[in-house]
PDB file of C-alpha atoms in Angstrom:
ATOM      1  CA  MET D   1     -12.005 -65.487 155.939  1.00  0.00           C
ATOM      2  CA  ALA D   2      -9.172 -63.741 157.487  1.00  0.00           C
ATOM      3  CA  PRO D   3      -8.700 -59.995 156.709  1.00  0.00           C
ATOM      4  CA  LEU D   4      -6.431 -59.272 153.712  1.00  0.00           C
ATOM      5  CA  ARG D   5      -2.864 -58.386 154.587  1.00  0.00           C
ATOM      6  CA  ILE D   6      -0.472 -56.868 151.904  1.00  0.00           C
ATOM      7  CA  GLU D   7       3.131 -56.961 152.355  1.00  0.00           C
ATOM      8  CA  MET D   8       4.497 -54.430 150.114  1.00  0.00           C
ATOM      9  CA  PRO D   9       5.893 -50.846 150.007  1.00  0.00           C
ATOM     10  CA  ALA D  10       3.123 -48.210 150.202  1.00  0.00           C
ATOM     11  CA  LEU D  11       2.139 -47.008 146.712  1.00  0.00           C
ATOM     12  CA  ALA D  12       2.336 -43.226 146.190  1.00  0.00           C
ATOM     13  CA  LEU D  13      -0.427 -41.248 144.506  1.00  0.00           C
ATOM     14  CA  PRO D  14      -0.103 -37.993 142.492  1.00  0.00           C
ATOM     15  CA  ARG D  15       0.065 -34.779 144.511  1.00  0.00           C
ATOM     16  CA  TRP D  16      -2.647 -33.009 142.578  1.00  0.00           C
ATOM     17  CA  LEU D  17      -5.157 -35.803 143.214  1.00  0.00           C
ATOM     18  CA  ARG D  18      -5.688 -35.165 146.911  1.00  0.00           C
ATOM     19  CA  THR D  19      -6.139 -31.465 146.470  1.00  0.00           C
ATOM     20  CA  ILE D  20      -8.794 -31.977 143.678  1.00  0.00           C
ATOM     21  CA  ASP D  21     -10.419 -34.669 145.679  1.00  0.00           C
ATOM     22  CA  VAL D  22     -10.872 -32.645 148.849  1.00  0.00           C
ATOM     23  CA  GLY D  23     -12.120 -29.525 147.154  1.00  0.00           C
ATOM     24  CA  GLY D  24     -14.416 -31.538 144.970  1.00  0.00           C
ATOM     25  CA  ALA D  25     -15.908 -33.597 147.762  1.00  0.00           C
ATOM     26  CA  ALA D  26     -16.340 -30.445 150.022  1.00  0.00           C
ATOM     27  CA  LEU D  27     -18.214 -28.556 147.286  1.00  0.00           C
ATOM     28  CA  ALA D  28     -20.409 -31.634 146.417  1.00  0.00           C
ATOM     29  CA  LEU D  29     -21.483 -31.956 150.161  1.00  0.00           C
ATOM     30  CA  VAL D  30     -22.349 -28.280 150.410  1.00  0.00           C
ATOM     31  CA  PHE D  31     -24.157 -28.399 146.999  1.00  0.00           C
ATOM     32  CA  PHE D  32     -26.102 -31.690 147.642  1.00  0.00           C
ATOM     33  CA  ALA D  33     -27.019 -30.817 151.180  1.00  0.00           C
ATOM     34  CA  PRO D  34     -30.720 -30.216 150.455  1.00  0.00           C
ATOM     35  CA  VAL D  35     -30.884 -33.456 148.473  1.00  0.00           C
ATOM     36  CA  LEU D  36     -29.257 -35.427 151.208  1.00  0.00           C
ATOM     37  CA  LEU D  37     -31.836 -33.996 153.655  1.00  0.00           C
ATOM     38  CA  LEU D  38     -34.754 -34.895 151.310  1.00  0.00           C
ATOM     39  CA  VAL D  39     -33.373 -38.510 150.825  1.00  0.00           C
ATOM     40  CA  VAL D  40     -33.060 -38.842 154.578  1.00  0.00           C
ATOM     41  CA  LEU D  41     -36.647 -37.685 155.145  1.00  0.00           C
ATOM     42  CA  ALA D  42     -37.944 -40.095 152.390  1.00  0.00           C
ATOM     43  CA  MET D  43     -36.280 -43.001 154.009  1.00  0.00           C
ATOM     44  CA  LEU D  44     -37.506 -42.170 157.388  1.00  0.00           C
ATOM     45  CA  LEU D  45     -41.057 -41.867 156.137  1.00  0.00           C
ATOM     46  CA  CYS D  46     -41.114 -44.890 153.890  1.00  0.00           C
ATOM     47  CA  ASP D  47     -38.801 -47.441 155.506  1.00  0.00           C
ATOM     48  CA  ARG D  48     -37.885 -48.609 158.952  1.00  0.00           C
ATOM     49  CA  GLY D  49     -34.266 -49.123 159.716  1.00  0.00           C
ATOM     50  CA  PRO D  50     -30.931 -47.297 159.420  1.00  0.00           C
ATOM     51  CA  VAL D  51     -30.399 -44.524 156.750  1.00  0.00           C
ATOM     52  CA  LEU D  52     -26.726 -45.395 155.997  1.00  0.00           C
ATOM     53  CA  PHE D  53     -25.281 -48.504 155.012  1.00  0.00           C
ATOM     54  CA  ARG D  54     -21.594 -49.163 155.968  1.00  0.00           C
ATOM     55  CA  HIS D  55     -19.819 -51.934 154.098  1.00  0.00           C
ATOM     56  CA  LYS D  56     -16.233 -53.189 154.564  1.00  0.00           C
ATOM     57  CA  ARG D  57     -14.279 -52.421 151.223  1.00  0.00           C
ATOM     58  CA  ILE D  58     -10.619 -52.602 150.283  1.00  0.00           C
ATOM     59  CA  GLY D  59      -8.904 -49.342 149.453  1.00  0.00           C
ATOM     60  CA  HIS D  60      -5.472 -47.905 148.526  1.00  0.00           C
ATOM     61  CA  ASN D  61      -2.570 -50.197 149.594  1.00  0.00           C
ATOM     62  CA  GLY D  62      -4.973 -52.863 150.447  1.00  0.00           C
ATOM     63  CA  ARG D  63      -6.340 -50.995 153.598  1.00  0.00           C
ATOM     64  CA  GLU D  64      -9.975 -51.773 154.591  1.00  0.00           C
ATOM     65  CA  PHE D  65     -12.418 -49.084 155.169  1.00  0.00           C
ATOM     66  CA  LEU D  66     -16.209 -48.724 155.724  1.00  0.00           C
ATOM     67  CA  CYS D  67     -17.720 -47.348 152.487  1.00  0.00           C
ATOM     68  CA  LEU D  68     -20.915 -45.356 153.040  1.00  0.00           C
ATOM     69  CA  LYS D  69     -24.072 -45.591 150.966  1.00  0.00           C
ATOM     70  CA  PHE D  70     -27.731 -44.782 151.734  1.00  0.00           C
ATOM     71  CA  ARG D  71     -29.405 -48.044 152.423  1.00  0.00           C
ATOM     72  CA  THR D  72     -31.237 -49.343 149.328  1.00  0.00           C
ATOM     73  CA  MET D  73     -32.067 -52.729 150.663  1.00  0.00           C
ATOM     74  CA  VAL D  74     -34.297 -54.328 153.271  1.00  0.00           C
ATOM     75  CA  VAL D  75     -32.696 -54.706 156.677  1.00  0.00           C
ATOM     76  CA  ASP D  76     -32.359 -58.595 156.437  1.00  0.00           C
ATOM     77  CA  ALA D  77     -30.766 -58.306 152.832  1.00  0.00           C
ATOM     78  CA  ASP D  78     -27.903 -60.799 153.627  1.00  0.00           C
ATOM     79  CA  GLU D  79     -30.407 -63.522 154.917  1.00  0.00           C
ATOM     80  CA  ARG D  80     -32.549 -62.959 151.775  1.00  0.00           C
ATOM     81  CA  LEU D  81     -29.625 -63.362 149.489  1.00  0.00           C
ATOM     82  CA  GLN D  82     -28.406 -66.576 151.067  1.00  0.00           C
ATOM     83  CA  HIS D  83     -32.044 -67.891 150.771  1.00  0.00           C
ATOM     84  CA  LEU D  84     -32.363 -66.680 147.136  1.00  0.00           C
ATOM     85  CA  LEU D  85     -28.824 -68.180 146.075  1.00  0.00           C
ATOM     86  CA  ALA D  86     -29.923 -71.513 147.701  1.00  0.00           C
ATOM     87  CA  THR D  87     -33.319 -71.755 145.961  1.00  0.00           C
ATOM     88  CA  CYS D  88     -32.948 -69.957 142.543  1.00  0.00           C
ATOM     89  CA  PRO D  89     -30.325 -71.279 140.171  1.00  0.00           C
ATOM     90  CA  GLU D  90     -30.670 -68.333 137.791  1.00  0.00           C
ATOM     91  CA  SER D  91     -30.005 -65.861 140.464  1.00  0.00           C
ATOM     92  CA  ARG D  92     -27.077 -67.938 141.766  1.00  0.00           C
ATOM     93  CA  ALA D  93     -25.510 -67.979 138.258  1.00  0.00           C
ATOM     94  CA  SER D  94     -26.006 -64.244 137.949  1.00  0.00           C
ATOM     95  CA  TRP D  95     -24.423 -63.629 141.313  1.00  0.00           C
ATOM     96  CA  LEU D  96     -21.465 -65.883 140.726  1.00  0.00           C
ATOM     97  CA  ARG D  97     -20.912 -64.098 137.270  1.00  0.00           C
ATOM     98  CA  ASP D  98     -21.191 -60.522 138.034  1.00  0.00           C
ATOM     99  CA  GLN D  99     -21.874 -60.201 141.816  1.00  0.00           C
ATOM    100  CA  LYS D 100     -25.124 -58.621 140.862  1.00  0.00           C
ATOM    101  CA  LEU D 101     -28.828 -59.588 140.547  1.00  0.00           C
ATOM    102  CA  LYS D 102     -31.175 -58.299 137.801  1.00  0.00           C
ATOM    103  CA  ASN D 103     -34.324 -56.890 139.596  1.00  0.00           C
ATOM    104  CA  ASP D 104     -32.972 -57.511 142.959  1.00  0.00           C
ATOM    105  CA  PRO D 105     -35.940 -58.470 145.202  1.00  0.00           C
ATOM    106  CA  ARG D 106     -34.077 -57.028 148.310  1.00  0.00           C
ATOM    107  CA  VAL D 107     -34.143 -53.472 147.006  1.00  0.00           C
ATOM    108  CA  THR D 108     -36.761 -51.175 148.726  1.00  0.00           C
ATOM    109  CA  LEU D 109     -39.096 -48.914 146.647  1.00  0.00           C
ATOM    110  CA  VAL D 110     -37.140 -45.732 147.764  1.00  0.00           C
ATOM    111  CA  GLY D 111     -33.875 -47.710 147.160  1.00  0.00           C
ATOM    112  CA  LYS D 112     -34.801 -48.367 143.539  1.00  0.00           C
ATOM    113  CA  PHE D 113     -34.998 -44.610 142.923  1.00  0.00           C
ATOM    114  CA  LEU D 114     -31.834 -43.902 144.717  1.00  0.00           C
ATOM    115  CA  ARG D 115     -29.827 -46.654 142.702  1.00  0.00           C
ATOM    116  CA  VAL D 116     -31.257 -45.380 139.261  1.00  0.00           C
ATOM    117  CA  SER D 117     -30.357 -41.831 140.221  1.00  0.00           C
ATOM    118  CA  SER D 118     -27.119 -42.837 141.734  1.00  0.00           C
ATOM    119  CA  LEU D 119     -28.221 -40.746 144.791  1.00  0.00           C
ATOM    120  CA  ASP D 120     -27.439 -43.725 147.095  1.00  0.00           C
ATOM    121  CA  GLU D 121     -23.680 -42.937 146.624  1.00  0.00           C
ATOM    122  CA  LEU D 122     -23.654 -39.276 147.815  1.00  0.00           C
ATOM    123  CA  PRO D 123     -22.435 -40.187 151.400  1.00  0.00           C
ATOM    124  CA  GLN D 124     -19.117 -41.469 149.706  1.00  0.00           C
ATOM    125  CA  PHE D 125     -18.184 -37.876 149.288  1.00  0.00           C
ATOM    126  CA  TRP D 126     -17.365 -38.123 153.077  1.00  0.00           C
ATOM    127  CA  ASN D 127     -15.198 -41.094 152.239  1.00  0.00           C
ATOM    128  CA  VAL D 128     -13.394 -38.974 149.746  1.00  0.00           C
ATOM    129  CA  LEU D 129     -13.068 -36.079 152.227  1.00  0.00           C
ATOM    130  CA  VAL D 130     -11.388 -38.357 154.944  1.00  0.00           C
ATOM    131  CA  GLY D 131      -9.014 -39.858 152.310  1.00  0.00           C
ATOM    132  CA  GLU D 132     -10.407 -43.215 151.873  1.00  0.00           C
ATOM    133  CA  MET D 133     -11.667 -42.679 148.335  1.00  0.00           C
ATOM    134  CA  SER D 134     -11.215 -40.572 145.413  1.00  0.00           C
ATOM    135  CA  LEU D 135     -13.691 -38.887 143.117  1.00  0.00           C
ATOM    136  CA  VAL D 136     -12.339 -41.024 140.354  1.00  0.00           C
ATOM    137  CA  GLY D 137     -11.035 -44.673 140.492  1.00  0.00           C
ATOM    138  CA  PRO D 138     -12.141 -48.312 140.403  1.00  0.00           C
ATOM    139  CA  ARG D 139     -15.357 -48.983 142.394  1.00  0.00           C
ATOM    140  CA  PRO D 140     -14.471 -50.285 145.878  1.00  0.00           C
ATOM    141  CA  ILE D 141     -14.521 -54.055 146.276  1.00  0.00           C
ATOM    142  CA  THR D 142     -15.095 -56.499 148.916  1.00  0.00           C
ATOM    143  CA  GLN D 143     -12.717 -59.208 150.144  1.00  0.00           C
ATOM    144  CA  SER D 144     -14.855 -61.851 148.233  1.00  0.00           C
ATOM    145  CA  GLU D 145     -13.987 -60.106 144.949  1.00  0.00           C
ATOM    146  CA  VAL D 146     -10.338 -60.058 145.346  1.00  0.00           C
ATOM    147  CA  GLY D 147      -9.942 -63.388 143.505  1.00  0.00           C
ATOM    148  CA  ARG D 148     -11.672 -61.874 140.463  1.00  0.00           C
ATOM    149  CA  TYR D 149      -8.577 -59.504 139.939  1.00  0.00           C
ATOM    150  CA  GLY D 150      -5.974 -62.111 140.263  1.00  0.00           C
ATOM    151  CA  ARG D 151      -2.470 -60.723 139.610  1.00  0.00           C
ATOM    152  CA  TYR D 152      -4.296 -57.361 138.597  1.00  0.00           C
ATOM    153  CA  PHE D 153      -5.242 -56.864 142.242  1.00  0.00           C
ATOM    154  CA  LEU D 154      -1.942 -54.951 142.745  1.00  0.00           C
ATOM    155  CA  ASP D 155      -3.120 -52.474 140.000  1.00  0.00           C
ATOM    156  CA  TYR D 156      -6.404 -52.121 141.934  1.00  0.00           C
ATOM    157  CA  ILE D 157      -4.771 -51.170 145.220  1.00  0.00           C
ATOM    158  CA  SER D 158      -2.235 -48.814 143.570  1.00  0.00           C
ATOM    159  CA  VAL D 159      -4.980 -46.166 143.495  1.00  0.00           C
ATOM    160  CA  ARG D 160      -7.858 -44.983 145.660  1.00  0.00           C
ATOM    161  CA  PRO D 161     -11.307 -46.491 144.914  1.00  0.00           C
ATOM    162  CA  GLY D 162     -13.540 -43.962 143.421  1.00  0.00           C
ATOM    163  CA  ILE D 163     -17.106 -42.744 143.402  1.00  0.00           C
ATOM    164  CA  THR D 164     -17.092 -42.869 139.566  1.00  0.00           C
ATOM    165  CA  GLY D 165     -14.577 -44.291 136.918  1.00  0.00           C
ATOM    166  CA  LEU D 166     -14.487 -45.837 133.560  1.00  0.00           C
ATOM    167  CA  TRP D 167     -16.955 -48.587 134.544  1.00  0.00           C
ATOM    168  CA  GLN D 168     -19.555 -45.975 135.417  1.00  0.00           C
ATOM    169  CA  ILE D 169     -19.203 -44.139 132.178  1.00  0.00           C
ATOM    170  CA  SER D 170     -19.141 -47.192 130.196  1.00  0.00           C
ATOM    171  CA  GLY D 171     -22.377 -48.859 131.182  1.00  0.00           C
ATOM    172  CA  ARG D 172     -21.977 -50.020 134.707  1.00  0.00           C
ATOM    173  CA  ASN D 173     -24.110 -53.135 135.248  1.00  0.00           C
ATOM    174  CA  ASP D 174     -24.404 -53.700 131.483  1.00  0.00           C
ATOM    175  CA  VAL D 175     -20.640 -54.299 131.528  1.00  0.00           C
ATOM    176  CA  SER D 176     -19.274 -57.882 132.535  1.00  0.00           C
ATOM    177  CA  TYR D 177     -16.928 -58.128 135.518  1.00  0.00           C
ATOM    178  CA  ARG D 178     -14.036 -59.206 133.399  1.00  0.00           C
ATOM    179  CA  ARG D 179     -14.344 -55.919 131.336  1.00  0.00           C
ATOM    180  CA  ARG D 180     -14.725 -54.013 134.617  1.00  0.00           C
ATOM    181  CA  VAL D 181     -11.471 -55.358 135.866  1.00  0.00           C
ATOM    182  CA  ALA D 182      -9.871 -54.447 132.585  1.00  0.00           C
ATOM    183  CA  MET D 183     -11.135 -50.850 133.012  1.00  0.00           C
ATOM    184  CA  ASP D 184      -9.740 -50.703 136.511  1.00  0.00           C
ATOM    185  CA  VAL D 185      -6.379 -51.720 135.315  1.00  0.00           C
ATOM    186  CA  THR D 186      -6.476 -49.254 132.455  1.00  0.00           C
ATOM    187  CA  TYR D 187      -7.197 -46.442 134.819  1.00  0.00           C
ATOM    188  CA  ALA D 188      -4.669 -47.400 137.310  1.00  0.00           C
ATOM    189  CA  ARG D 189      -1.826 -47.702 134.768  1.00  0.00           C
ATOM    190  CA  SER D 190      -2.826 -44.534 132.829  1.00  0.00           C
ATOM    191  CA  GLN D 191      -3.683 -42.338 135.615  1.00  0.00           C
ATOM    192  CA  SER D 192      -3.408 -38.620 134.559  1.00  0.00           C
ATOM    193  CA  LEU D 193      -5.091 -35.400 135.340  1.00  0.00           C
ATOM    194  CA  THR D 194      -6.537 -35.418 131.694  1.00  0.00           C
ATOM    195  CA  LEU D 195      -8.079 -38.798 132.229  1.00  0.00           C
ATOM    196  CA  TYR D 196      -9.355 -37.936 135.711  1.00  0.00           C
ATOM    197  CA  MET D 197     -10.970 -34.742 134.444  1.00  0.00           C
ATOM    198  CA  ARG D 198     -12.478 -36.582 131.293  1.00  0.00           C
ATOM    199  CA  ILE D 199     -14.071 -39.101 133.520  1.00  0.00           C
ATOM    200  CA  LEU D 200     -15.673 -36.669 135.714  1.00  0.00           C
ATOM    201  CA  VAL D 201     -17.211 -34.676 132.628  1.00  0.00           C
ATOM    202  CA  PHE D 202     -18.434 -37.931 131.203  1.00  0.00           C
ATOM    203  CA  THR D 203     -20.119 -39.027 134.609  1.00  0.00           C
ATOM    204  CA  VAL D 204     -22.607 -36.323 134.318  1.00  0.00           C
ATOM    205  CA  PRO D 205     -24.403 -37.657 131.108  1.00  0.00           C
ATOM    206  CA  ALA D 206     -23.992 -41.114 132.220  1.00  0.00           C
ATOM    207  CA  VAL D 207     -25.730 -40.428 135.606  1.00  0.00           C
ATOM    208  CA  LEU D 208     -28.469 -38.304 134.038  1.00  0.00           C
ATOM    209  CA  MET D 209     -29.234 -41.008 131.492  1.00  0.00           C
ATOM    210  CA  ALA D 210     -29.090 -43.677 134.136  1.00  0.00           C
ATOM    211  CA  ARG D 211     -26.725 -45.842 132.033  1.00  0.00           C
ATOM    212  CA  GLY D 212     -26.524 -49.349 133.201  1.00  0.00           C
ATOM    213  CA  SER D 213     -28.098 -48.463 136.561  1.00  0.00           C
ATOM    214  CA  SER D 214     -30.885 -51.320 136.539  1.00  0.00           C
TER     215      SER D 214
END
């Protein structure tokens, strides 16, 4: 499929947003530096392959960027996914419905811990620092997910994708994709400093309780 091209005026973001994003991301990278190092060491000891996973996602104003995560899957994850979808109707139905697999067999042992603890997303603070993401916003989507947003895709690209958002504090994988889209639209249309800060605050218990992370 050809890369997405958006022919529309650039959508502006609130001035306060970038200031908080840069300050918060910089502090987070310093604070979590020991954790980042431990994760890297654990991955090098327990699993062969690259530490980081770079995946093309769609950001603000439809621009594509490489979203960073600690790799949580086996190196040949794409090939295994295609085989699984071709041979397992239940997995195929789950993937078509939510773009997720329950008890995904491609996830490594270290990867399972990283996902449950949300530590796999720590590298995205760098995406925030360079202006590709925000601390709060919709989760970054792929080209194949654009159709799920329909006419609401314009709401999605009106803000930067975020490390956390309404979806994360409302159950994550326990929430249907349709409700996830509705939450993204709600945030995009109701964006304010109050909502931004409330989501950040409620992210802490959501992560500690691993809500919807399985």
